[in-house]
Amino acid sequence: MRLPMHFIELTKPDGRSLTLYSSAPITAHDPAPSPSTESIQANPHLRWHPLRGEWVAYAAFRQNRPFLPPPEYNPLAVNADPANPTELPRGDYEIAVFDNRFPSLAPDSHDPPALHVASAPANGRCEVVVFTQDPGAPLHSLSVSRIGLLLQVWADRTTRAARSGTIRYVLPFENRGAEVGVTLHHPHGQIYSYPFVPPIPQRMLEREQAYFAEHGQSLLCRMARTEIEDALRIVYRNEHALAFVPPCARYPYEVWVMPLDPVENFAALGDEQRRSLALAVKAVLLKYEGLWQRPFPYLMTWYQAPLDGKAHPETQLHAEFYPPYRTRERLKFLAGTELGAGMFAMDVLPEEKAKELQMVPITLDE
């Protein structure tokens, strides 16, 4: 039996959609607000990079999006001042998802410019996911049940995207900290729904398919079993989930989080698997936060199966965390070999950083 998830769908004054989610029935909410009543005339487009064989999105209007506004004007706060409306209504919901006002991809993109390289409409979707109404409650401070609800929300958004018939990949992620480019500090993430499988997930899928064809099992599930046998790089483990520093980490404090059994997407998670995965996510974030006893920036990206109508037993749902710091005071900047050649160079061993994280004491409450 699935844990209940309740939702209400609303429309903002500018025409964008807003969905409110909760683990309990939503009994009260205000109408959906918006910082502007004018419809969003976003029309991003794609241009083909012939040397790299990949699409690049262009959305010049994104230059006007909010950038580190003062605390008294938080666009993601609950609406309280009619003269300065925000994105969220008052109500007894837990998580909110709405269409980004400044999207890199949009469902109704049209008429891309004619160029000497191929161009196309950027027909996808960019959504903002607000984790909590509390602007001072980062993801690591939220309950395990709230993180579990977030996993359910990601499943629901992926399922909706699949129904569109035009979306081929859904990527939820969170940027935390100015060091990784965050422009709004209210705890939130984003979901990009692409009309194609982007280059990095595509390369992962190819490697997973090749391994499955040769060995008849999931590459990541095999890696997880090996990590458990080695016990060198495990950051957290419970009955159904594992968090570890991969032996091939490209960032000093990189961590992967995944279910132990094969799970190809969020919707395939059982209740116990989801709770275990939520515990693992919270454990990693608490380890990060406790490492230097200060807010810890990171990029959290979730990978799952593509939306092509096929079964993908080779693909494993998992998160990859990319923290930008290589020491307490030094950032890891991508330079010549990383950006120019695509080969990362590390000056520390994953085992050393795993040991640092293993030594951070945490208390996991519900």
mmCIF file of N, CA, C and O in Angstrom, residues 109-146:
data_model
loop_
_atom_site.group_PDB
_atom_site.id
_atom_site.type_symbol
_atom_site.label_atom_id
_atom_site.label_comp_id
_atom_site.label_asym_id
_atom_site.label_seq_id
_atom_site.Cartn_x
_atom_site.Cartn_y
_atom_site.Cartn_z
ATOM 1 N N SER A 109 7.552 26.902 -26.788
ATOM 2 C CA SER A 109 8.618 27.566 -27.546
ATOM 3 C C SER A 109 8.382 27.368 -29.047
ATOM 4 O O SER A 109 7.905 26.315 -29.485
ATOM 5 N N HIS A 110 8.737 28.379 -29.831
ATOM 6 C CA HIS A 110 8.409 28.320 -31.253
ATOM 7 C C HIS A 110 9.358 29.219 -32.054
ATOM 8 O O HIS A 110 10.058 30.078 -31.512
ATOM 9 N N ASP A 111 9.375 29.009 -33.341
ATOM 10 C CA ASP A 111 10.087 29.846 -34.305
ATOM 11 C C ASP A 111 11.525 30.158 -33.897
ATOM 12 O O ASP A 111 11.892 31.319 -33.686
ATOM 13 N N PRO A 112 12.374 29.153 -33.798
ATOM 14 C CA PRO A 112 13.786 29.416 -33.490
ATOM 15 C C PRO A 112 14.445 30.166 -34.643
ATOM 16 O O PRO A 112 13.973 30.087 -35.794
ATOM 17 N N PRO A 113 15.499 30.900 -34.393
ATOM 18 C CA PRO A 113 16.149 31.649 -35.472
ATOM 19 C C PRO A 113 16.804 30.714 -36.493
ATOM 20 O O PRO A 113 17.246 29.614 -36.156
ATOM 21 N N ALA A 114 16.855 31.174 -37.721
ATOM 22 C CA ALA A 114 17.550 30.424 -38.772
ATOM 23 C C ALA A 114 19.029 30.771 -38.721
ATOM 24 O O ALA A 114 19.412 31.938 -38.762
ATOM 25 N N LEU A 115 19.875 29.750 -38.594
ATOM 26 C CA LEU A 115 21.314 29.948 -38.415
ATOM 27 C C LEU A 115 22.075 28.992 -39.329
ATOM 28 O O LEU A 115 21.486 28.108 -39.961
ATOM 29 N N HIS A 116 23.402 29.137 -39.374
ATOM 30 C CA HIS A 116 24.186 28.189 -40.158
ATOM 31 C C HIS A 116 24.461 26.905 -39.375
ATOM 32 O O HIS A 116 25.063 25.967 -39.914
ATOM 33 N N VAL A 117 24.039 26.863 -38.096
ATOM 34 C CA VAL A 117 23.977 25.605 -37.351
ATOM 35 C C VAL A 117 22.500 25.303 -37.121
ATOM 36 O O VAL A 117 21.654 26.190 -37.187
ATOM 37 N N ALA A 118 22.187 24.045 -36.852
ATOM 38 C CA ALA A 118 20.794 23.664 -36.638
ATOM 39 C C ALA A 118 20.236 24.361 -35.402
ATOM 40 O O ALA A 118 20.946 24.576 -34.411
ATOM 41 N N SER A 119 18.964 24.712 -35.457
ATOM 42 C CA SER A 119 18.276 25.289 -34.305
ATOM 43 C C SER A 119 16.926 24.600 -34.157
ATOM 44 O O SER A 119 16.422 23.977 -35.097
ATOM 45 N N ALA A 120 16.330 24.736 -32.964
ATOM 46 C CA ALA A 120 15.050 24.080 -32.691
ATOM 47 C C ALA A 120 14.381 24.784 -31.527
ATOM 48 O O ALA A 120 15.042 25.421 -30.697
ATOM 49 N N PRO A 121 13.053 24.682 -31.417
ATOM 50 C CA PRO A 121 12.381 25.215 -30.233
ATOM 51 C C PRO A 121 12.844 24.462 -28.985
ATOM 52 O O PRO A 121 13.071 23.253 -29.037
ATOM 53 N N ALA A 122 12.996 25.163 -27.890
ATOM 54 C CA ALA A 122 13.391 24.530 -26.628
ATOM 55 C C ALA A 122 12.143 24.049 -25.907
ATOM 56 O O ALA A 122 11.744 24.576 -24.860
ATOM 57 N N ASN A 123 11.498 23.045 -26.492
ATOM 58 C CA ASN A 123 10.211 22.566 -25.966
ATOM 59 C C ASN A 123 10.402 21.591 -24.815
ATOM 60 O O ASN A 123 10.468 20.374 -25.005
ATOM 61 N N GLY A 124 10.494 22.125 -23.623
ATOM 62 C CA GLY A 124 10.570 21.322 -22.416
ATOM 63 C C GLY A 124 9.873 22.054 -21.291
ATOM 64 O O GLY A 124 8.969 22.855 -21.530
ATOM 65 N N ARG A 125 10.294 21.808 -20.075
ATOM 66 C CA ARG A 125 9.663 22.474 -18.933
ATOM 67 C C ARG A 125 10.681 22.666 -17.825
ATOM 68 O O ARG A 125 11.503 21.787 -17.569
ATOM 69 N N CYS A 126 10.619 23.824 -17.168
ATOM 70 C CA CYS A 126 11.455 24.120 -16.012
ATOM 71 C C CYS A 126 10.537 24.459 -14.845
ATOM 72 O O CYS A 126 9.733 25.392 -14.930
ATOM 73 N N GLU A 127 10.659 23.696 -13.758
ATOM 74 C CA GLU A 127 9.807 23.904 -12.592
ATOM 75 C C GLU A 127 10.656 24.183 -11.356
ATOM 76 O O GLU A 127 11.774 23.680 -11.231
ATOM 77 N N VAL A 128 10.095 24.968 -10.453
ATOM 78 C CA VAL A 128 10.712 25.248 -9.165
ATOM 79 C C VAL A 128 9.991 24.410 -8.109
ATOM 80 O O VAL A 128 8.757 24.344 -8.097
ATOM 81 N N VAL A 129 10.762 23.763 -7.236
ATOM 82 C CA VAL A 129 10.208 22.937 -6.166
ATOM 83 C C VAL A 129 10.610 23.568 -4.834
ATOM 84 O O VAL A 129 11.802 23.584 -4.488
ATOM 85 N N VAL A 130 9.642 24.101 -4.103
ATOM 86 C CA VAL A 130 9.911 24.726 -2.815
ATOM 87 C C VAL A 130 9.703 23.669 -1.729
ATOM 88 O O VAL A 130 8.602 23.142 -1.570
ATOM 89 N N PHE A 131 10.773 23.360 -0.993
ATOM 90 C CA PHE A 131 10.759 22.240 -0.057
ATOM 91 C C PHE A 131 9.937 22.511 1.202
ATOM 92 O O PHE A 131 9.480 21.583 1.862
ATOM 93 N N THR A 132 9.817 23.775 1.575
ATOM 94 C CA THR A 132 9.176 24.135 2.840
ATOM 95 C C THR A 132 8.754 25.589 2.798
ATOM 96 O O THR A 132 9.343 26.392 2.065
ATOM 97 N N GLN A 133 7.751 25.933 3.593
ATOM 98 C CA GLN A 133 7.351 27.333 3.704
ATOM 99 C C GLN A 133 8.319 28.128 4.575
ATOM 100 O O GLN A 133 8.296 29.356 4.549
ATOM 101 N N ASP A 134 9.153 27.446 5.329
ATOM 102 C CA ASP A 134 10.095 28.092 6.245
ATOM 103 C C ASP A 134 11.371 28.474 5.497
ATOM 104 O O ASP A 134 12.130 27.599 5.073
ATOM 105 N N PRO A 135 11.654 29.773 5.332
ATOM 106 C CA PRO A 135 12.858 30.175 4.587
ATOM 107 C C PRO A 135 14.158 29.822 5.284
ATOM 108 O O PRO A 135 15.218 29.840 4.662
ATOM 109 N N GLY A 136 14.096 29.485 6.567
ATOM 110 C CA GLY A 136 15.304 29.166 7.316
ATOM 111 C C GLY A 136 15.477 27.693 7.601
ATOM 112 O O GLY A 136 16.221 27.330 8.525
ATOM 113 N N ALA A 137 14.816 26.827 6.837
ATOM 114 C CA ALA A 137 14.880 25.382 7.077
ATOM 115 C C ALA A 137 15.461 24.669 5.863
ATOM 116 O O ALA A 137 14.714 24.204 4.996
ATOM 117 N N PRO A 138 16.793 24.563 5.766
ATOM 118 C CA PRO A 138 17.407 23.857 4.631
ATOM 119 C C PRO A 138 17.034 22.382 4.627
ATOM 120 O O PRO A 138 16.531 21.841 5.622
ATOM 121 N N LEU A 139 17.304 21.735 3.514
ATOM 122 C CA LEU A 139 16.857 20.357 3.314
ATOM 123 C C LEU A 139 17.335 19.430 4.422
ATOM 124 O O LEU A 139 16.591 18.550 4.865
ATOM 125 N N HIS A 140 18.570 19.611 4.905
ATOM 126 C CA HIS A 140 19.084 18.693 5.924
ATOM 127 C C HIS A 140 18.316 18.795 7.242
ATOM 128 O O HIS A 140 18.349 17.869 8.052
ATOM 129 N N SER A 141 17.629 19.921 7.469
ATOM 130 C CA SER A 141 16.900 20.116 8.722
ATOM 131 C C SER A 141 15.480 19.582 8.668
ATOM 132 O O SER A 141 14.803 19.503 9.707
ATOM 133 N N LEU A 142 15.010 19.212 7.493
ATOM 134 C CA LEU A 142 13.645 18.731 7.354
ATOM 135 C C LEU A 142 13.539 17.283 7.818
ATOM 136 O O LEU A 142 14.526 16.545 7.856
ATOM 137 N N SER A 143 12.339 16.872 8.154
ATOM 138 C CA SER A 143 12.119 15.520 8.653
ATOM 139 C C SER A 143 12.329 14.491 7.554
ATOM 140 O O SER A 143 12.255 14.806 6.353
ATOM 141 N N VAL A 144 12.568 13.268 7.967
ATOM 142 C CA VAL A 144 12.703 12.173 6.998
ATOM 143 C C VAL A 144 11.407 12.015 6.208
ATOM 144 O O VAL A 144 11.432 11.759 4.996
ATOM 145 N N SER A 145 10.262 12.196 6.869
ATOM 146 C CA SER A 145 8.991 12.076 6.165
ATOM 147 C C SER A 145 8.839 13.172 5.113
ATOM 148 O O SER A 145 8.286 12.926 4.030
ATOM 149 N N ARG A 146 9.340 14.398 5.385
ATOM 150 C CA ARG A 146 9.258 15.467 4.381
ATOM 151 C C ARG A 146 10.162 15.143 3.183
ATOM 152 O O ARG A 146 9.774 15.374 2.038
#
